[in-house]
């Protein structure tokens, strides 16, 4: 071995990673294209159902529903914020695009929850699985987000459905991490007491561990929602409709007005979803010792109709 090789070893020593990646993708597309096309079917059905429901419902009814929902989950201040934010989206002319983005967001977060929650629970139970999943999550959270688009295009094509898939894939890691963290931080003495009374592991999970870990798990849901919104502009590069496309078209055409409308719409949706998803993580103590259905419009109706005690929920 000469000095030139010692000083510049990577001239002669290399790993054909690019060739392996291309060969692997060609093998997947040649042998399993039907599987990936079948995966799109339930995603497309769910997305169409949500999007048609949002688009076919009158705007005023949706505005009222979003406002009452925010009041029920959080408080009246958040309801006012939700009303103002959604009304502003309509006033600036981004309502239809926002409903498409909302449909993509709801579908992607639902998929993330269906995958991330069970995986996080499994990781909290089996240490060797967590040892395998953890570096995978590290890789998924550090790889540039644009890199996700290439395999998705090759395996699923372009359009709203591949956009939902890439968004769900990008946004799942925080939910897995925080579900695992929340369950591992449940007090050991409570778990031991449940075991001492002969509580079955599955019942212990549902009645003790998940309720105690709920604030941490909901923080994971919150992060998943925020990452899904952040991915909306990037996903628009594979023909995903919605607010992200407004921003992308505005950038490509140097159209400041269109980019501003899309960008402001994404910000307003992000603010609303951030506040509302935080409310799901509130405990009974956070709600002033009231349950979820003892406050908000439901609690108000119960107080008026049945004389039940209701929280002011200011």
C-alpha atoms as a printed R data frame, in Angstrom:
    type eleno elety resid chain resno       x       y       z
1   ATOM     1    CA   UNK     A     1   0.000   0.000   0.000
2   ATOM     2    CA   UNK     A     2   1.547   3.307  -1.120
3   ATOM     3    CA   UNK     A     3   1.341   6.745   0.525
4   ATOM     4    CA   UNK     A     4  -1.267   8.011  -1.961
5   ATOM     5    CA   UNK     A     5  -3.653   5.240  -0.922
6   ATOM     6    CA   UNK     A     6  -3.052   5.946   2.752
7   ATOM     7    CA   UNK     A     7  -3.691   9.664   2.323
8   ATOM     8    CA   UNK     A     8  -6.742   9.243   0.075
9   ATOM     9    CA   UNK     A     9  -8.240   5.841   0.989
10  ATOM    10    CA   UNK     A    10 -11.730   6.578  -0.295
11  ATOM    11    CA   UNK     A    11 -10.465   6.825  -3.868
12  ATOM    12    CA   UNK     A    12 -10.028   3.062  -3.949
13  ATOM    13    CA   UNK     A    13 -12.301   1.929  -1.093
14  ATOM    14    CA   UNK     A    14 -16.015   2.583  -1.543
15  ATOM    15    CA   UNK     A    15 -19.422   1.049  -0.940
16  ATOM    16    CA   UNK     A    16 -21.840   0.827  -3.907
17  ATOM    17    CA   UNK     A    17 -24.785   2.090  -1.850
18  ATOM    18    CA   UNK     A    18 -26.390   3.848  -4.820
19  ATOM    19    CA   UNK     A    19 -26.327   0.634  -6.870
20  ATOM    20    CA   UNK     A    20 -27.814  -1.339  -3.965
21  ATOM    21    CA   UNK     A    21 -30.605   1.201  -3.551
22  ATOM    22    CA   UNK     A    22 -31.444   1.140  -7.257
23  ATOM    23    CA   UNK     A    23 -31.356  -2.650  -7.392
24  ATOM    24    CA   UNK     A    24 -33.567  -2.929  -4.305
25  ATOM    25    CA   UNK     A    25 -36.115  -0.483  -5.687
26  ATOM    26    CA   UNK     A    26 -36.200  -2.254  -9.040
27  ATOM    27    CA   UNK     A    27 -36.766  -5.569  -7.237
28  ATOM    28    CA   UNK     A    28 -39.626  -4.106  -5.172
29  ATOM    29    CA   UNK     A    29 -41.358  -2.494  -8.139
30  ATOM    30    CA   UNK     A    30 -40.953  -5.652 -10.259
31  ATOM    31    CA   UNK     A    31 -42.223  -8.145  -7.686
32  ATOM    32    CA   UNK     A    32 -44.511  -6.271  -5.304
33  ATOM    33    CA   UNK     A    33 -46.092  -3.429  -7.263
34  ATOM    34    CA   UNK     A    34 -49.504  -5.053  -6.791
35  ATOM    35    CA   UNK     A    35 -49.042  -5.033  -3.015
36  ATOM    36    CA   UNK     A    36 -48.272  -1.309  -2.963
37  ATOM    37    CA   UNK     A    37 -51.211  -0.562  -5.240
38  ATOM    38    CA   UNK     A    38 -53.448  -2.562  -2.881
39  ATOM    39    CA   UNK     A    39 -52.220  -0.464   0.054
40  ATOM    40    CA   UNK     A    40 -53.511   2.624  -1.729
41  ATOM    41    CA   UNK     A    41 -57.096   1.335  -1.854
42  ATOM    42    CA   UNK     A    42 -58.117   1.760   1.829
43  ATOM    43    CA   UNK     A    43 -56.137   5.001   2.040
44  ATOM    44    CA   UNK     A    44 -57.954   6.391  -1.011
45  ATOM    45    CA   UNK     A    45 -61.329   5.270   0.351
46  ATOM    46    CA   UNK     A    46 -60.716   6.985   3.706
47  ATOM    47    CA   UNK     A    47 -59.343  10.143   2.114
48  ATOM    48    CA   UNK     A    48 -62.273  10.438  -0.311
49  ATOM    49    CA   UNK     A    49 -64.748   9.891   2.515
50  ATOM    50    CA   UNK     A    50 -63.227  12.632   4.688
51  ATOM    51    CA   UNK     A    51 -62.669  15.064   1.834
52  ATOM    52    CA   UNK     A    52 -66.172  14.627   0.393
53  ATOM    53    CA   UNK     A    53 -67.653  15.105   3.849
54  ATOM    54    CA   UNK     A    54 -65.720  18.329   4.421
55  ATOM    55    CA   UNK     A    55 -66.408  19.713   0.961
56  ATOM    56    CA   UNK     A    56 -70.108  18.797   0.845
57  ATOM    57    CA   UNK     A    57 -70.923  20.203   4.284
58  ATOM    58    CA   UNK     A    58 -71.975  23.891   4.242
59  ATOM    59    CA   UNK     A    59 -69.210  26.201   5.389
60  ATOM    60    CA   UNK     A    60 -71.306  27.740   8.164
61  ATOM    61    CA   UNK     A    61 -72.069  24.331   9.691
62  ATOM    62    CA   UNK     A    62 -68.390  23.373   9.601
63  ATOM    63    CA   UNK     A    63 -67.433  26.667  11.205
64  ATOM    64    CA   UNK     A    64 -69.941  26.092  14.007
65  ATOM    65    CA   UNK     A    65 -68.808  22.489  14.443
66  ATOM    66    CA   UNK     A    66 -65.106  23.408  14.659
67  ATOM    67    CA   UNK     A    67 -65.888  26.125  17.202
68  ATOM    68    CA   UNK     A    68 -68.056  23.913  19.430
69  ATOM    69    CA   UNK     A    69 -65.550  21.078  19.193
70  ATOM    70    CA   UNK     A    70 -62.708  23.343  20.348
71  ATOM    71    CA   UNK     A    71 -64.881  24.598  23.226
72  ATOM    72    CA   UNK     A    72 -65.716  21.039  24.266
73  ATOM    73    CA   UNK     A    73 -62.131  19.774  24.163
74  ATOM    74    CA   UNK     A    74 -60.327  22.839  25.533
75  ATOM    75    CA   UNK     A    75 -62.192  26.006  26.577
76  ATOM    76    CA   UNK     A    76 -64.116  29.019  25.301
77  ATOM    77    CA   UNK     A    77 -60.958  31.012  24.561
78  ATOM    78    CA   UNK     A    78 -59.758  28.281  22.215
79  ATOM    79    CA   UNK     A    79 -63.230  28.149  20.655
80  ATOM    80    CA   UNK     A    80 -63.028  31.874  19.891
81  ATOM    81    CA   UNK     A    81 -59.527  31.397  18.473
82  ATOM    82    CA   UNK     A    82 -60.755  28.516  16.312
83  ATOM    83    CA   UNK     A    83 -63.699  30.532  15.007
84  ATOM    84    CA   UNK     A    84 -61.481  33.503  14.121
85  ATOM    85    CA   UNK     A    85 -58.810  31.336  12.494
86  ATOM    86    CA   UNK     A    86 -61.234  29.288  10.374
87  ATOM    87    CA   UNK     A    87 -63.191  32.402   9.425
88  ATOM    88    CA   UNK     A    88 -59.953  34.065   8.367
89  ATOM    89    CA   UNK     A    89 -59.115  31.062   6.175
90  ATOM    90    CA   UNK     A    90 -62.468  31.487   4.436
91  ATOM    91    CA   UNK     A    91 -62.134  35.251   4.094
92  ATOM    92    CA   UNK     A    92 -58.729  35.053   2.385
93  ATOM    93    CA   UNK     A    93 -60.158  32.576  -0.133
94  ATOM    94    CA   UNK     A    94 -58.377  29.432   1.062
95  ATOM    95    CA   UNK     A    95 -61.352  27.471   2.411
96  ATOM    96    CA   UNK     A    96 -61.502  24.746  -0.270
97  ATOM    97    CA   UNK     A    97 -57.727  24.250  -0.238
98  ATOM    98    CA   UNK     A    98 -57.805  24.133   3.564
99  ATOM    99    CA   UNK     A    99 -60.494  21.436   3.532
100 ATOM   100    CA   UNK     A   100 -58.354  19.338   1.186
101 ATOM   101    CA   UNK     A   101 -55.328  19.831   3.444
102 ATOM   102    CA   UNK     A   102 -57.498  18.997   6.446
103 ATOM   103    CA   UNK     A   103 -58.661  15.755   4.789
104 ATOM   104    CA   UNK     A   104 -55.059  14.763   4.013
105 ATOM   105    CA   UNK     A   105 -54.049  15.678   7.562
106 ATOM   106    CA   UNK     A   106 -56.853  13.714   9.247
107 ATOM   107    CA   UNK     A   107 -56.200  10.629   7.111
108 ATOM   108    CA   UNK     A   108 -52.428  10.759   7.609
109 ATOM   109    CA   UNK     A   109 -52.686  11.265  11.378
110 ATOM   110    CA   UNK     A   110 -55.191   8.396  11.604
111 ATOM   111    CA   UNK     A   111 -52.750   6.084   9.828
112 ATOM   112    CA   UNK     A   112 -49.911   7.291  12.051
113 ATOM   113    CA   UNK     A   113 -52.000   6.574  15.146
114 ATOM   114    CA   UNK     A   114 -52.972   3.091  13.915
115 ATOM   115    CA   UNK     A   115 -49.304   2.245  13.353
116 ATOM   116    CA   UNK     A   116 -47.537   4.354  15.975
117 ATOM   117    CA   UNK     A   117 -49.621   3.583  19.065
118 ATOM   118    CA   UNK     A   118 -49.397  -0.241  18.891
119 ATOM   119    CA   UNK     A   119 -45.716  -0.035  17.948
120 ATOM   120    CA   UNK     A   120 -44.998   2.320  20.856
121 ATOM   121    CA   UNK     A   121 -46.855   0.014  23.264
122 ATOM   122    CA   UNK     A   122 -44.898  -2.971  21.952
123 ATOM   123    CA   UNK     A   123 -41.599  -1.090  22.323
124 ATOM   124    CA   UNK     A   124 -42.431  -0.244  25.938
125 ATOM   125    CA   UNK     A   125 -43.044  -3.920  26.668
126 ATOM   126    CA   UNK     A   126 -40.143  -5.592  24.831
127 ATOM   127    CA   UNK     A   127 -36.700  -4.038  25.235
128 ATOM   128    CA   UNK     A   128 -35.079  -5.824  22.308
129 ATOM   129    CA   UNK     A   129 -37.762  -4.527  19.935
130 ATOM   130    CA   UNK     A   130 -37.132  -0.997  21.211
131 ATOM   131    CA   UNK     A   131 -33.403  -1.538  20.648
132 ATOM   132    CA   UNK     A   132 -34.165  -2.299  16.980
133 ATOM   133    CA   UNK     A   133 -36.826   0.372  16.447
134 ATOM   134    CA   UNK     A   134 -34.924   3.217  18.103
135 ATOM   135    CA   UNK     A   135 -32.150   3.571  15.465
136 ATOM   136    CA   UNK     A   136 -34.767   3.260  12.739
137 ATOM   137    CA   UNK     A   137 -36.659   6.182  14.281
138 ATOM   138    CA   UNK     A   138 -33.382   8.130  14.559
139 ATOM   139    CA   UNK     A   139 -32.823   7.552  10.845
140 ATOM   140    CA   UNK     A   140 -36.390   8.540   9.932
141 ATOM   141    CA   UNK     A   141 -36.205  11.770  11.950
142 ATOM   142    CA   UNK     A   142 -32.813  12.911  10.652
143 ATOM   143    CA   UNK     A   143 -33.077  12.056   6.962
144 ATOM   144    CA   UNK     A   144 -34.053  15.111   4.852
145 ATOM   145    CA   UNK     A   145 -37.794  15.203   4.302
146 ATOM   146    CA   UNK     A   146 -37.413  15.572   0.521
147 ATOM   147    CA   UNK     A   147 -35.763  12.152   0.442
148 ATOM   148    CA   UNK     A   148 -39.071  10.509   1.367
149 ATOM   149    CA   UNK     A   149 -40.587  11.579  -1.942
150 ATOM   150    CA   UNK     A   150 -38.424   9.427  -4.212
151 ATOM   151    CA   UNK     A   151 -39.393   5.928  -2.977
152 ATOM   152    CA   UNK     A   152 -43.025   7.004  -2.563
153 ATOM   153    CA   UNK     A   153 -43.198   8.161  -6.188
154 ATOM   154    CA   UNK     A   154 -41.625   4.927  -7.418
155 ATOM   155    CA   UNK     A   155 -43.844   2.679  -5.283
156 ATOM   156    CA   UNK     A   156 -47.155   4.567  -5.142
157 ATOM   157    CA   UNK     A   157 -47.049   7.218  -7.887
158 ATOM   158    CA   UNK     A   158 -48.180  10.805  -7.404
159 ATOM   159    CA   UNK     A   159 -51.357  12.445  -6.142
160 ATOM   160    CA   UNK     A   160 -53.190  12.916  -2.874
161 ATOM   161    CA   UNK     A   161 -53.055   9.262  -1.801
162 ATOM   162    CA   UNK     A   162 -49.245   8.977  -2.053
163 ATOM   163    CA   UNK     A   163 -49.155  12.344  -0.274
164 ATOM   164    CA   UNK     A   164 -51.106  10.852   2.640
165 ATOM   165    CA   UNK     A   165 -48.738   7.871   2.777
166 ATOM   166    CA   UNK     A   166 -45.547   9.945   2.751
167 ATOM   167    CA   UNK     A   167 -47.007  12.325   5.345
168 ATOM   168    CA   UNK     A   168 -47.968   9.465   7.658
169 ATOM   169    CA   UNK     A   169 -44.550   7.858   7.264
170 ATOM   170    CA   UNK     A   170 -42.788  11.142   7.995
171 ATOM   171    CA   UNK     A   171 -44.929  12.029  11.030
172 ATOM   172    CA   UNK     A   172 -45.092   8.679  12.875
173 ATOM   173    CA   UNK     A   173 -41.718   8.589  14.748
174 ATOM   174    CA   UNK     A   174 -42.589  11.113  17.510
175 ATOM   175    CA   UNK     A   175 -45.758   9.205  18.350
176 ATOM   176    CA   UNK     A   176 -43.842   5.929  18.711
177 ATOM   177    CA   UNK     A   177 -41.192   7.579  20.883
178 ATOM   178    CA   UNK     A   178 -43.592   9.392  23.203
179 ATOM   179    CA   UNK     A   179 -45.945   6.413  23.547
180 ATOM   180    CA   UNK     A   180 -42.989   4.291  24.600
181 ATOM   181    CA   UNK     A   181 -41.749   7.030  26.942
182 ATOM   182    CA   UNK     A   182 -45.135   7.640  28.545
183 ATOM   183    CA   UNK     A   183 -45.736   3.961  29.298
184 ATOM   184    CA   UNK     A   184 -42.218   3.463  30.665
185 ATOM   185    CA   UNK     A   185 -42.699   6.435  33.026
186 ATOM   186    CA   UNK     A   186 -45.845   5.023  34.640
187 ATOM   187    CA   UNK     A   187 -45.161   4.632  38.357
188 ATOM   188    CA   UNK     A   188 -43.857   1.152  39.114
189 ATOM   189    CA   UNK     A   189 -45.713   0.917  42.428
190 ATOM   190    CA   UNK     A   190 -49.071   1.302  40.659
191 ATOM   191    CA   UNK     A   191 -48.180  -1.451  38.221
192 ATOM   192    CA   UNK     A   192 -47.030  -3.681  41.061
193 ATOM   193    CA   UNK     A   193 -50.243  -3.012  42.995
194 ATOM   194    CA   UNK     A   194 -52.315  -3.988  39.954
195 ATOM   195    CA   UNK     A   195 -50.298  -7.184  39.558
196 ATOM   196    CA   UNK     A   196 -50.735  -7.946  43.262
197 ATOM   197    CA   UNK     A   197 -54.518  -7.727  42.880
198 ATOM   198    CA   UNK     A   198 -54.386 -10.102  39.915
199 ATOM   199    CA   UNK     A   199 -55.249  -7.579  37.195
200 ATOM   200    CA   UNK     A   200 -54.710  -9.065  33.732
201 ATOM   201    CA   UNK     A   201 -51.923  -7.387  31.704
202 ATOM   202    CA   UNK     A   202 -54.299  -6.153  28.989
203 ATOM   203    CA   UNK     A   203 -56.759  -4.752  31.514
204 ATOM   204    CA   UNK     A   204 -53.898  -3.140  33.406
205 ATOM   205    CA   UNK     A   205 -52.769  -1.500  30.177
206 ATOM   206    CA   UNK     A   206 -56.198  -0.051  29.347
207 ATOM   207    CA   UNK     A   207 -57.322   0.923  32.841
208 ATOM   208    CA   UNK     A   208 -54.088   2.099  34.476
209 ATOM   209    CA   UNK     A   209 -51.101   2.574  32.200
210 ATOM   210    CA   UNK     A   210 -52.659   4.222  29.142
211 ATOM   211    CA   UNK     A   211 -54.717   6.735  31.213
212 ATOM   212    CA   UNK     A   212 -51.622   7.715  33.213
213 ATOM   213    CA   UNK     A   213 -49.510   7.978  30.053
214 ATOM   214    CA   UNK     A   214 -52.200   9.880  28.130
215 ATOM   215    CA   UNK     A   215 -50.642  13.380  28.463
216 ATOM   216    CA   UNK     A   216 -47.339  12.135  27.029
217 ATOM   217    CA   UNK     A   217 -49.064  10.123  24.299
218 ATOM   218    CA   UNK     A   218 -51.172  13.128  23.312
219 ATOM   219    CA   UNK     A   219 -47.995  15.195  23.125
220 ATOM   220    CA   UNK     A   220 -46.874  12.641  20.546
221 ATOM   221    CA   UNK     A   221 -50.152  13.081  18.646
222 ATOM   222    CA   UNK     A   222 -49.607  16.833  18.772
223 ATOM   223    CA   UNK     A   223 -46.124  16.488  17.287
224 ATOM   224    CA   UNK     A   224 -47.466  14.144  14.622
225 ATOM   225    CA   UNK     A   225 -50.060  16.732  13.617
226 ATOM   226    CA   UNK     A   226 -47.455  19.505  13.464
227 ATOM   227    CA   UNK     A   227 -45.106  17.403  11.334
228 ATOM   228    CA   UNK     A   228 -47.980  16.502   9.014
229 ATOM   229    CA   UNK     A   229 -48.702  20.182   8.443
230 ATOM   230    CA   UNK     A   230 -45.001  20.884   7.918
231 ATOM   231    CA   UNK     A   231 -44.934  18.131   5.278
232 ATOM   232    CA   UNK     A   232 -47.867  19.641   3.345
233 ATOM   233    CA   UNK     A   233 -45.697  21.969   1.249
234 ATOM   234    CA   UNK     A   234 -43.110  19.279   0.512
235 ATOM   235    CA   UNK     A   235 -45.811  16.735  -0.361
236 ATOM   236    CA   UNK     A   236 -47.289  19.213  -2.848
237 ATOM   237    CA   UNK     A   237 -44.260  18.477  -5.028
238 ATOM   238    CA   UNK     A   238 -45.872  15.116  -5.869
239 ATOM   239    CA   UNK     A   239 -49.161  16.754  -6.908
240 ATOM   240    CA   UNK     A   240 -50.858  16.777  -3.503
241 ATOM   241    CA   UNK     A   241 -53.613  19.393  -3.533
242 ATOM   242    CA   UNK     A   242 -54.367  21.835  -0.751
243 ATOM   243    CA   UNK     A   243 -52.674  24.767   0.907
244 ATOM   244    CA   UNK     A   244 -49.225  23.356   0.220
245 ATOM   245    CA   UNK     A   245 -49.844  23.526  -3.522
246 ATOM   246    CA   UNK     A   246 -50.758  27.206  -3.210
247 ATOM   247    CA   UNK     A   247 -47.392  27.851  -1.586
248 ATOM   248    CA   UNK     A   248 -45.513  25.750  -4.170
249 ATOM   249    CA   UNK     A   249 -47.212  27.432  -7.141
250 ATOM   250    CA   UNK     A   250 -46.611  30.831  -5.556
251 ATOM   251    CA   UNK     A   251 -42.907  30.051  -5.184
252 ATOM   252    CA   UNK     A   252 -42.533  28.634  -8.699
253 ATOM   253    CA   UNK     A   253 -44.339  31.596 -10.295
254 ATOM   254    CA   UNK     A   254 -42.993  34.238  -7.895
255 ATOM   255    CA   UNK     A   255 -46.610  34.948  -6.996
256 ATOM   256    CA   UNK     A   256 -46.378  36.515  -3.543
257 ATOM   257    CA   UNK     A   257 -50.154  36.766  -3.128
258 ATOM   258    CA   UNK     A   258 -50.820  33.064  -3.708
259 ATOM   259    CA   UNK     A   259 -47.877  31.975  -1.562
260 ATOM   260    CA   UNK     A   260 -49.033  34.282   1.229
261 ATOM   261    CA   UNK     A   261 -52.575  32.874   1.146
262 ATOM   262    CA   UNK     A   262 -51.311  29.302   1.305
263 ATOM   263    CA   UNK     A   263 -48.730  30.059   3.966
264 ATOM   264    CA   UNK     A   264 -51.176  31.959   6.175
265 ATOM   265    CA   UNK     A   265 -53.722  29.162   5.811
266 ATOM   266    CA   UNK     A   266 -51.173  26.582   6.977
267 ATOM   267    CA   UNK     A   267 -50.209  28.757   9.946
268 ATOM   268    CA   UNK     A   268 -53.842  29.219  11.012
269 ATOM   269    CA   UNK     A   269 -54.572  25.491  10.719
270 ATOM   270    CA   UNK     A   270 -51.411  24.721  12.696
271 ATOM   271    CA   UNK     A   271 -52.417  27.086  15.509
272 ATOM   272    CA   UNK     A   272 -55.905  25.579  15.754
273 ATOM   273    CA   UNK     A   273 -54.689  21.980  15.710
274 ATOM   274    CA   UNK     A   274 -51.929  22.711  18.201
275 ATOM   275    CA   UNK     A   275 -54.371  24.163  20.736
276 ATOM   276    CA   UNK     A   276 -57.036  21.495  20.246
277 ATOM   277    CA   UNK     A   277 -54.704  18.488  20.352
278 ATOM   278    CA   UNK     A   278 -53.138  19.862  23.532
279 ATOM   279    CA   UNK     A   279 -56.624  19.766  25.055
280 ATOM   280    CA   UNK     A   280 -56.836  16.012  24.496
281 ATOM   281    CA   UNK     A   281 -53.900  15.626  26.861
282 ATOM   282    CA   UNK     A   282 -55.598  17.489  29.734
283 ATOM   283    CA   UNK     A   283 -56.256  15.455  32.854
284 ATOM   284    CA   UNK     A   284 -59.282  15.818  35.128
285 ATOM   285    CA   UNK     A   285 -57.174  18.032  37.383
286 ATOM   286    CA   UNK     A   286 -56.357  20.317  34.436
287 ATOM   287    CA   UNK     A   287 -60.092  20.678  33.803
288 ATOM   288    CA   UNK     A   288 -60.806  21.799  37.370
289 ATOM   289    CA   UNK     A   289 -61.870  18.318  38.523
290 ATOM   290    CA   UNK     A   290 -64.443  18.073  35.731
291 ATOM   291    CA   UNK     A   291 -64.667  15.310  33.157
292 ATOM   292    CA   UNK     A   292 -64.494  15.971  29.436
293 ATOM   293    CA   UNK     A   293 -68.287  15.720  29.016
294 ATOM   294    CA   UNK     A   294 -69.014  17.831  32.099
295 ATOM   295    CA   UNK     A   295 -67.680  20.968  30.422
296 ATOM   296    CA   UNK     A   296 -68.144  22.872  27.186
297 ATOM   297    CA   UNK     A   297 -71.398  22.864  25.219
298 ATOM   298    CA   UNK     A   298 -72.327  19.359  26.440
299 ATOM   299    CA   UNK     A   299 -71.874  20.404  30.070
300 ATOM   300    CA   UNK     A   300 -73.808  23.612  29.402
301 ATOM   301    CA   UNK     A   301 -76.726  21.665  27.902
302 ATOM   302    CA   UNK     A   302 -76.720  19.193  30.783
303 ATOM   303    CA   UNK     A   303 -76.849  22.062  33.265
304 ATOM   304    CA   UNK     A   304 -79.764  23.713  31.434
305 ATOM   305    CA   UNK     A   305 -81.758  20.567  30.680
306 ATOM   306    CA   UNK     A   306 -81.044  18.312  33.638
307 ATOM   307    CA   UNK     A   307 -79.682  20.662  36.272
308 ATOM   308    CA   UNK     A   308 -76.265  18.971  36.237
309 ATOM   309    CA   UNK     A   309 -73.290  20.854  37.570
310 ATOM   310    CA   UNK     A   310 -71.318  22.354  34.728
311 ATOM   311    CA   UNK     A   311 -67.904  23.945  34.551
312 ATOM   312    CA   UNK     A   312 -67.638  27.576  33.574
313 ATOM   313    CA   UNK     A   313 -64.822  26.555  31.189
314 ATOM   314    CA   UNK     A   314 -63.472  30.047  30.806
